[in-house]
Every structure is written in structure tokens, then in C-alpha cells.
Amino acid sequence: MAATVWMCVPGVALSVAPGTPMEDRMPQSLAPHVLFGRWEKLPHPPCAHRYPNTLEFQERGLYVGRSDPPGTFTLWDAGTFELVDPRHIRLSTANDALVTYDVSWQHDRLTFVDADGCVFAYRKMT
Amino acid sequence: MNAPRADLIPNPQLPVPPLPQPLPEVPIPQPQPFPQPGLEPLQPFPVPFPWPPLKFRSVRCGCYLLNYKPTGSPLVTYDGTLRVECHGSGRTASGDLYQRPLIWLPWKPEFPPISTSPLLLPGPNPGAGIPILSRGRYRYYLRVTQILEYFTIGTSFTLGFEMWRFTKSAGAWSTGGTWTNEGSFTASMSWQAAPTGYPSSSDYLAGDVKNSSSTVVGRLTMGWLSPYLRKATVEIDRVSQSESPLNSGAGVDWKAIGDGIGWDITVDQSDSNLTEPSGESWSDAECHAAMLARRDASNLDTEWRYHVLCVRRLDSTTRGIMYDAYGGDSNNVPREGCAIASHWTIPTSAEWGLVKGLRFGIATSPYFRTAVHEAGHAMGLYHNTADNGFMNTTNVIADNSLSPGSAAFPNNVQWSYHADDAKRLRHMPDIYVRPGGTPFGTSYATTPISPTDMETSLEGLSLTVTPVLATVPLGAPIRLNLELTNTIEAPLPAPATLSMKSGFVRGHVTDPAGTVRTFSPIVLCVEDHPMVRLKPRQGVRNSMTLLRGSQGALCPMPGVYRVQVEVHWDQGGVEVVTTGSADVMVSSASDEAHAQAALKVLSTPDTLLTLVVGGDHLADGIEAIHTALKNPVLRPHYAYIEAKRLGERFGTRKANLKAVADLLDEDVVMSPAEIRRAAELAKRDAGDGAAKKAIAKKLKHKAAGLKGDEDVKAVVESIQ
């Protein structure tokens, strides 16, 4: 089994397959249109359980998160999102607090880091 | 509770005939004297003929004082409330029980010795209305599964319920707790004259409680107290520059909102001179500190008091926040208060309709709605975007106003809770909704709630659940065969697949101690929910493999487990459910090595993910499965799981049919669906003909033992 390589970029940890060209290891610039659509959470550490299994970013700045089974609490259930800059996204959360997260985008993977340092990623659903 | 048809509700216009009085007077249910938009009282029932005279009784809507005395424990008694909601489909009810405290009388040397036995304190005074009992004494939620839906001409009815024990986690309330179903019980409740002090002498019932073995285990009494289900106070404190959110400006106020859910809400419009601690914008910590310092009362064990703080601006958000959660909850007492900001300026974009550009505090309707929304979070509710009700977010509602045909914001606000949220506020356990109870973010999915009458079963569909192996060793997954069959002579709609991924299938497992653990799909193909019409006697088959659920390992100890599988689907807006169950024995660890291997697979969450999604990326899951494969007891149960993973390419790794063939030995345990899946894997791969032949031979041997799975056999036969 090929080993996973963890590389660190400011605020973000990304796992990449060995042999990946260096240019592909760098996060791409995140723009709002990249976010639009449905995303599914990738295998994640326990600290990321409170984030939804699927996430849908809509064009008018709204998002909906869903967790399984239905009725499971998720910190990102519904609300607004705003890309503060290419590395930071602000979402309204389950108790209506606006929270800013580190975010990066590489290929079809969107990686978040929360204030506790929990790193988790979503993959664009086709 | 089965739902009688709404169109069979009696005509309320006809007069009620005079009736004899064989028992203490029990009135035919009348419209409630209090306005209760959320509670639909049963109307007088017309009797079509005057003779023989009959007396009709029904369970009056509202809150009852409940008492449960277990048999054989004279010093144990529980008090609480039973909430009976009346609606078009009959009754939905739920209850909560708190253990009554004991006292030991003090003995003083100068007085004669007295008994050292403790004494039970008196129970709640029924004349004082809905009781508020101490959170520390909370013990049980009663999930009522059977109650008199409409009326009876008899003098009793059967109350069926489950008792869910709440075990608080160690430490503060913010640590939450867990629920355990202690079993199903019934009580034959008979109308009796109420003891002194009850507001209605005729709405009092008592009965012996029996467990599932029909053994009497206690006695239950219930006496009507109030047309409301719950009661609470909303205290509003504000800075002088902020408005009080008292109503919508169009007749909806806190009382009306409470009436809509059966809550008796009292508004305490309190301080209007709060001092801003650090300028116009308040942090969560400052909000929390102001609540602690300025609220009029703070004993949450005697009053459900929710605090609404109105300030000019909030650091954490624009309009409102339920700050009393996570790090904002400095005293670890969850959900005591929330805050709203009066000086947010509403944007001028189109979705903000009639209030764009206004200061929030003078936009009376959305400002008040936000206060109700945040108070809803304080009552434990999350966001709900299914309609424009209170728990949707303001942004989403404003955005919805741009849909064709919608009224402009805020006229498109729905001044009620979504039906699911209203039910939660009426019937979730006390400890979930009351301030200072379980922390915000406690899952709906793991909290018991009484069933709603709207869920129905489809006559003629039968779900059979059969274990592939009736006994499995500790640590092995449970494989089940499912078959949904149309048993009648007419076609019936049904899901086309019983795959877990379809989203139709979920269920729960009850362990030998009665603890219930749920399971549901972790991967959903949500876009594809095909339905079919099953011909008479036709069925749909599939298999499922169970290992973990949202509460962890489903079978973590030896013993007999009952697995209940539910197939749910939406049919014309009604949720249809068909259930089936099977018992499975989990045997003890055969030796230390087996115990260690079982511990590894059961305690590794990614074991399930590896089972479901395969791949090489879940190192922990793969390691756990390899541990199981090294153990001769568990190896047959995990061999297919590893074979499936290796039989599919991952990244640059190619499928390895040779490894698959080696793993699928004579002892491997496979469900019919797994045999088909393995055959499809082999068919798909163009390489390694020798391995493919070996797999085909082994699968044919496996399939030969199947009964009725002709499609599986056909796929196996087709391996070239």
C-alpha cells in the first residue's frame, strides 16, 4: 500500500499521493464559483464528526449541510457563507454565530481547518 | 398509535344526548376554554340513536400530573407530566418522570429517638398547575406508543409506553447524557374520581403497569392539570437604545407563539437600562455575563426561564445568536439565553423586500421573528429549511421571497414552527427542551420521542429479515437477508431496492441489556430513489452487513440481539414504514486472541468505512480488518470484505483477483448480495483468467446453497 504524504502549507495540511508533481501539491486559488455545488465529506478524524456529510453551496451565498442519519446534529446545518479571501471562508453556524475557517482548494478537494486545528476535507460531487 | 382516518372524525354540530352517570362524571371532550392554536380539541361526538344510553369518554388534551410507583420499592416514586396532544389523527402523548427526593428527619438528643428511615417528600401540588421539577431528579422519558385515540364507551383504555432512562454524564449539564430503553410497558388506565386538589375531578386515571411478560411492576396515576403541555417564561432585558421584541406588529406575540405549540408562555419584560460593557457591540461572553447579572430569577429547577438580551450589535453575528453553547457557556449550564441586535442595517438587495435598508430594531416583524428563532435554539432546536417557519434562517426566507409567486420579505414569513419542530417542542424529553438541560447540538436522532400518528404501514407488504448466520462470534459483522413481499392479490408500490445506500433502509439493534443502537446508511445515493409496483406475491430482495451505527459498535458484547429493520419511503406526502426483525446470537470470545481481535475491529470506527467504501486510504480500518483476518475465528467473517477491497482497483493499484480467489475459501461467510457482488467483480476484470476461474468455482459452490436467489446464481454462472 502506498504511503500517504502529509505536507504542510500555512494553516492547512493536505495529503497527497507520492509522486504527485510539485505544482499539483500547491493549493489552487479559491474563487466563489468553485464552491457552488454539492460536496461530500471525505474520511475524517473524529473531531470532524460535527461537520455535515454533504454540503451544498448555492450561488446566492447560502448553504445547506446534511448529516446521516437524518436528525444528527451538524454545526453547519444551514445559513450563509462568504469567501473572505482565497484562504478564508466565513459560515453562519448552527447557533447563528459567524465563524471563519481556513480553507484551501486543490483539484476537487476542499480542505477546511477549524479554530481547534481540526482538518477535514470535502470532495465535489458530480 | 395507529391513525384513524381524519375523514371519520365525528360531526361536531349534532347535539350530545343525555347520558346516564354510571361512573363519576366524565364530560364529553369540549373545546378548550383557552385559545390553543396548536391543540385541536375533540369536538362533541354525535350519538346517532338515543337508546341504549352510552357514556363516551376520551383522554382530555393537555398536561397531566403523572406519578409512577414501582412495585416493591416503597421509597421510590416518580412524579412528572404526561402531555396529551389532540390533533386530526387522534392523540400523540409523551411523558417525563423525576424521582421524588427522600429526607432523613434530624434527630436531636433532647428529643426521644425517632426512626432513622427516610421519608418521601410530598409530590407536586396539582392545584399549582404544571409542575417544574428539579433537573437533578430527572430519570425517565415515556415514549407513548398506545393511547386512546378518540373515545371509548368503556371505563378504561390501554396506555402503552417505553421507558427511556436518562443517565447524565459526569460533571456539568453541558456534558449531556445518554438514553437507554428499559423496555415496553402497558397500563390499563381506568377513570376514577380525582383526589382533592386537582382542577378536574373527572380527568383522573390510574392503572397497574405491566412489563412485556405481563408482570405487574408498578402503578401509574395521571390527573389533568392544564390545557397547555408545558410552561415557560421569556425574560427580555435590553439596552436603552434597543427595542423589545414583543410581537410581530401584526398580532403575533409570545403568547400566541406558545399557544401554537401548547406552551403557556409568560413574558417578563424586565430591564431596559443595561449598560454596554465595551461599546455598542457585545461579545458572547458579555452577553452571558449580562444574563447572569440581570435576569430576574435564576433557579432553572423551579422555572423554565429563557433570557432574551437585546443589544445594539453583536460581535459574533449580525442579527441574533444563541450564545449559550460551546465556549460561550461560561457556567456550563446550556441554553439559558440568546441575544439579538437591533442596530444591524438590513441590506438593500432585492430579497430583503419591504424592509431593505431599515435598522433591524424598527423592522418589527423580522426583529421579533429573530428573537423567536434564537429562543427556539435555546429550546434545543436546530435550523430547519423545509419551510419559512421560525427555525429557518432569515437569509433563506428572504431569498425564498424571490421565488415566483412568493410574497415579498417579510410577508413571506411563516408565523409558526415547522410541524417537526412543533412536535419536538411538544414531545421531546423535558431535559432536551428546558433551559439548563442537555447541551445545544444534542442529536435529534439519539433522543427518544413519541411516534407520530402520521407514519403509516401499507397493508399487504411484509418485510422478512433472516440472518445469514443465526450465531456469530464476537467482533463479526451481522449479515442479514431482507425480503419485502407483496402478500395481497393487487399490485403495491414499494422501493425498487433494499440497498442501504438507497436511503430507504435503516433500523436499530437492541442489546441483551435493552440498549438500543441505531444504524443507517453512511453513503447515500440521494438522487436515485426508484419505486416499483410489486405484483401480487412479488418481492424485492437484498442483504445488508451490519457492524457499527452512530452510537458505535452495534453488538459490542456477547448475548442475544434483536435487529429491527425499517423500510421507509414517502408516498404522497405520507411516510410509509414496513418493519421486520430477527434475533442474532453473538457468542463470547473463544480465547484471548479472539478477544483482542474483536476489540480491535469493534473499537475502530474506520472498519465500517472500509467495509462500505473500500479503497486503500483508510489505514486504521484496513489494519483492523487485517487483525481480524489473522484470527481463525473472525477470518471467515472478514475475508469477503478484504476480497472486495482488493478486487477493486484503487488509484494506481490494480484489482488483484488472485488475492480474491485466495480469500474466498470454503469457510468464508457471504450473503447472497455479496456473492453477486463478488461475481460481478470477477466478470468485470479482463485479466488473470486462472484466478477468475477459481473465483467462479468457489462462488458456484456458495451459490448452490441459496434458495430463491436465482438472479444471484445467474450472475455467478455468467462468469467467463
mmCIF file of C-alpha atoms in Angstrom, chain A residues 1-2 4 17-18 38 40-46 49-50 53-54 56 58-81 90-99 109 123 125-126, chain B residues 284 316-326 349 351 373-374 377 381-385 392-393 395-396 399 402 424 440-446 506 518 520-524 526-527 550 605-606 609 613 616-619 622 645:
data_model
loop_
_atom_site.group_PDB
_atom_site.id
_atom_site.type_symbol
_atom_site.label_atom_id
_atom_site.label_comp_id
_atom_site.label_asym_id
_atom_site.label_seq_id
_atom_site.Cartn_x
_atom_site.Cartn_y
_atom_site.Cartn_z
ATOM 1 C CA MET A 1 0.000 0.000 0.000
ATOM 2 C CA ALA A 2 1.356 3.402 -0.963
ATOM 3 C CA THR A 4 0.262 8.941 2.315
ATOM 4 C CA ALA A 17 -0.210 10.767 -3.230
ATOM 5 C CA PRO A 18 3.503 10.023 -3.595
ATOM 6 C CA ARG A 38 -22.563 19.715 -3.725
ATOM 7 C CA GLU A 40 -19.241 15.166 0.239
ATOM 8 C CA LYS A 41 -17.055 14.800 3.289
ATOM 9 C CA LEU A 42 -14.063 12.544 2.894
ATOM 10 C CA PRO A 43 -12.892 10.122 5.581
ATOM 11 C CA HIS A 44 -12.109 12.313 8.508
ATOM 12 C CA PRO A 45 -10.787 12.411 12.057
ATOM 13 C CA PRO A 46 -13.272 12.186 14.962
ATOM 14 C CA HIS A 49 -17.933 14.455 13.114
ATOM 15 C CA ARG A 50 -19.796 17.656 13.867
ATOM 16 C CA ASN A 53 -21.658 14.621 5.496
ATOM 17 C CA THR A 54 -22.756 16.615 2.487
ATOM 18 C CA GLU A 56 -24.278 22.355 -0.813
ATOM 19 C CA GLN A 58 -25.613 27.907 -3.552
ATOM 20 C CA GLU A 59 -24.969 30.859 -5.788
ATOM 21 C CA ARG A 60 -26.747 33.414 -3.624
ATOM 22 C CA GLY A 61 -24.409 32.904 -0.685
ATOM 23 C CA LEU A 62 -26.468 30.275 1.100
ATOM 24 C CA TYR A 63 -25.508 26.758 2.049
ATOM 25 C CA VAL A 64 -27.186 23.656 3.417
ATOM 26 C CA GLY A 65 -25.406 20.856 5.255
ATOM 27 C CA ARG A 66 -26.790 17.391 5.842
ATOM 28 C CA SER A 67 -25.705 14.600 8.145
ATOM 29 C CA ASP A 68 -26.717 10.968 8.425
ATOM 30 C CA PRO A 69 -28.822 9.647 9.916
ATOM 31 C CA PRO A 70 -31.338 12.464 9.485
ATOM 32 C CA GLY A 71 -31.654 14.392 12.719
ATOM 33 C CA THR A 72 -27.989 14.125 13.575
ATOM 34 C CA PHE A 73 -26.704 17.476 14.690
ATOM 35 C CA THR A 74 -24.258 19.278 12.473
ATOM 36 C CA LEU A 75 -22.539 22.563 13.162
ATOM 37 C CA TRP A 76 -23.104 23.610 9.576
ATOM 38 C CA ASP A 77 -26.793 22.944 9.111
ATOM 39 C CA ALA A 78 -27.951 25.924 7.050
ATOM 40 C CA GLY A 79 -27.070 29.543 6.612
ATOM 41 C CA THR A 80 -24.768 31.875 4.775
ATOM 42 C CA PHE A 81 -21.228 31.616 3.512
ATOM 43 C CA ARG A 90 -16.971 32.573 6.874
ATOM 44 C CA LEU A 91 -20.050 30.473 7.557
ATOM 45 C CA SER A 92 -23.040 31.037 9.778
ATOM 46 C CA THR A 93 -23.293 28.043 12.090
ATOM 47 C CA ALA A 94 -25.988 26.135 13.942
ATOM 48 C CA ASN A 95 -26.364 28.696 16.735
ATOM 49 C CA ASP A 96 -26.150 31.563 14.208
ATOM 50 C CA ALA A 97 -22.593 32.546 15.083
ATOM 51 C CA LEU A 98 -20.499 33.582 12.085
ATOM 52 C CA VAL A 99 -17.271 31.598 12.146
ATOM 53 C CA ARG A 109 -10.889 18.713 -2.805
ATOM 54 C CA ARG A 123 -14.831 16.300 -2.496
ATOM 55 C CA MET A 125 -19.935 15.514 -6.121
ATOM 56 C CA THR A 126 -20.591 15.038 -9.780
ATOM 57 C CA ASP B 284 -20.771 36.210 23.582
ATOM 58 C CA SER B 316 -20.319 37.090 16.604
ATOM 59 C CA THR B 317 -23.077 37.694 14.122
ATOM 60 C CA THR B 318 -25.350 40.256 12.537
ATOM 61 C CA ARG B 319 -28.911 39.643 13.761
ATOM 62 C CA GLY B 320 -29.056 37.169 16.605
ATOM 63 C CA ILE B 321 -27.324 34.300 18.346
ATOM 64 C CA MET B 322 -27.972 31.607 20.879
ATOM 65 C CA TYR B 323 -24.666 32.284 22.547
ATOM 66 C CA ASP B 324 -25.166 29.871 25.441
ATOM 67 C CA ALA B 325 -23.356 26.951 23.841
ATOM 68 C CA TYR B 326 -19.809 25.710 23.391
ATOM 69 C CA SER B 349 -30.636 43.947 -2.160
ATOM 70 C CA GLU B 351 -34.502 39.736 -1.362
ATOM 71 C CA HIS B 373 -35.777 31.896 16.280
ATOM 72 C CA GLU B 374 -32.984 32.318 18.817
ATOM 73 C CA HIS B 377 -32.299 27.378 19.601
ATOM 74 C CA LEU B 381 -33.958 23.233 18.025
ATOM 75 C CA TYR B 382 -31.609 23.416 15.057
ATOM 76 C CA HIS B 383 -32.200 25.118 11.745
ATOM 77 C CA ASN B 384 -34.956 23.770 9.544
ATOM 78 C CA THR B 385 -35.111 24.953 5.938
ATOM 79 C CA ASN B 392 -35.378 28.627 9.079
ATOM 80 C CA THR B 393 -32.716 31.284 8.815
ATOM 81 C CA ASN B 395 -31.388 34.833 4.898
ATOM 82 C CA VAL B 396 -33.002 31.741 3.444
ATOM 83 C CA ASP B 399 -34.033 34.528 -0.522
ATOM 84 C CA LEU B 402 -37.558 35.865 -4.837
ATOM 85 C CA ARG B 424 -40.235 18.382 19.157
ATOM 86 C CA PHE B 440 -27.218 22.564 22.320
ATOM 87 C CA GLY B 441 -26.389 20.205 19.487
ATOM 88 C CA THR B 442 -27.669 17.055 21.181
ATOM 89 C CA SER B 443 -28.777 14.901 18.289
ATOM 90 C CA TYR B 444 -32.450 14.515 17.500
ATOM 91 C CA ALA B 445 -31.503 11.088 16.151
ATOM 92 C CA THR B 446 -30.351 9.731 19.513
ATOM 93 C CA ARG B 506 -32.484 1.869 8.475
ATOM 94 C CA THR B 518 -29.369 2.734 15.519
ATOM 95 C CA SER B 520 -28.441 3.951 8.853
ATOM 96 C CA PRO B 521 -26.568 4.349 5.582
ATOM 97 C CA ILE B 522 -23.278 6.205 5.699
ATOM 98 C CA VAL B 523 -23.274 6.607 1.945
ATOM 99 C CA LEU B 524 -26.426 7.755 0.227
ATOM 100 C CA VAL B 526 -29.786 10.555 -2.777
ATOM 101 C CA GLU B 527 -30.590 11.345 -6.381
ATOM 102 C CA SER B 550 -23.973 6.201 15.016
ATOM 103 C CA PRO B 605 -14.609 3.369 13.525
ATOM 104 C CA ASP B 606 -12.960 3.100 10.113
ATOM 105 C CA LEU B 609 -15.921 2.786 6.318
ATOM 106 C CA VAL B 613 -16.241 2.273 0.632
ATOM 107 C CA ASP B 616 -6.510 1.778 0.422
ATOM 108 C CA HIS B 617 -6.771 5.124 2.166
ATOM 109 C CA LEU B 618 -8.370 4.103 5.464
ATOM 110 C CA ALA B 619 -5.267 2.794 7.171
ATOM 111 C CA ILE B 622 -7.580 -1.850 6.912
ATOM 112 C CA ARG B 645 -11.395 -4.190 -1.345
#
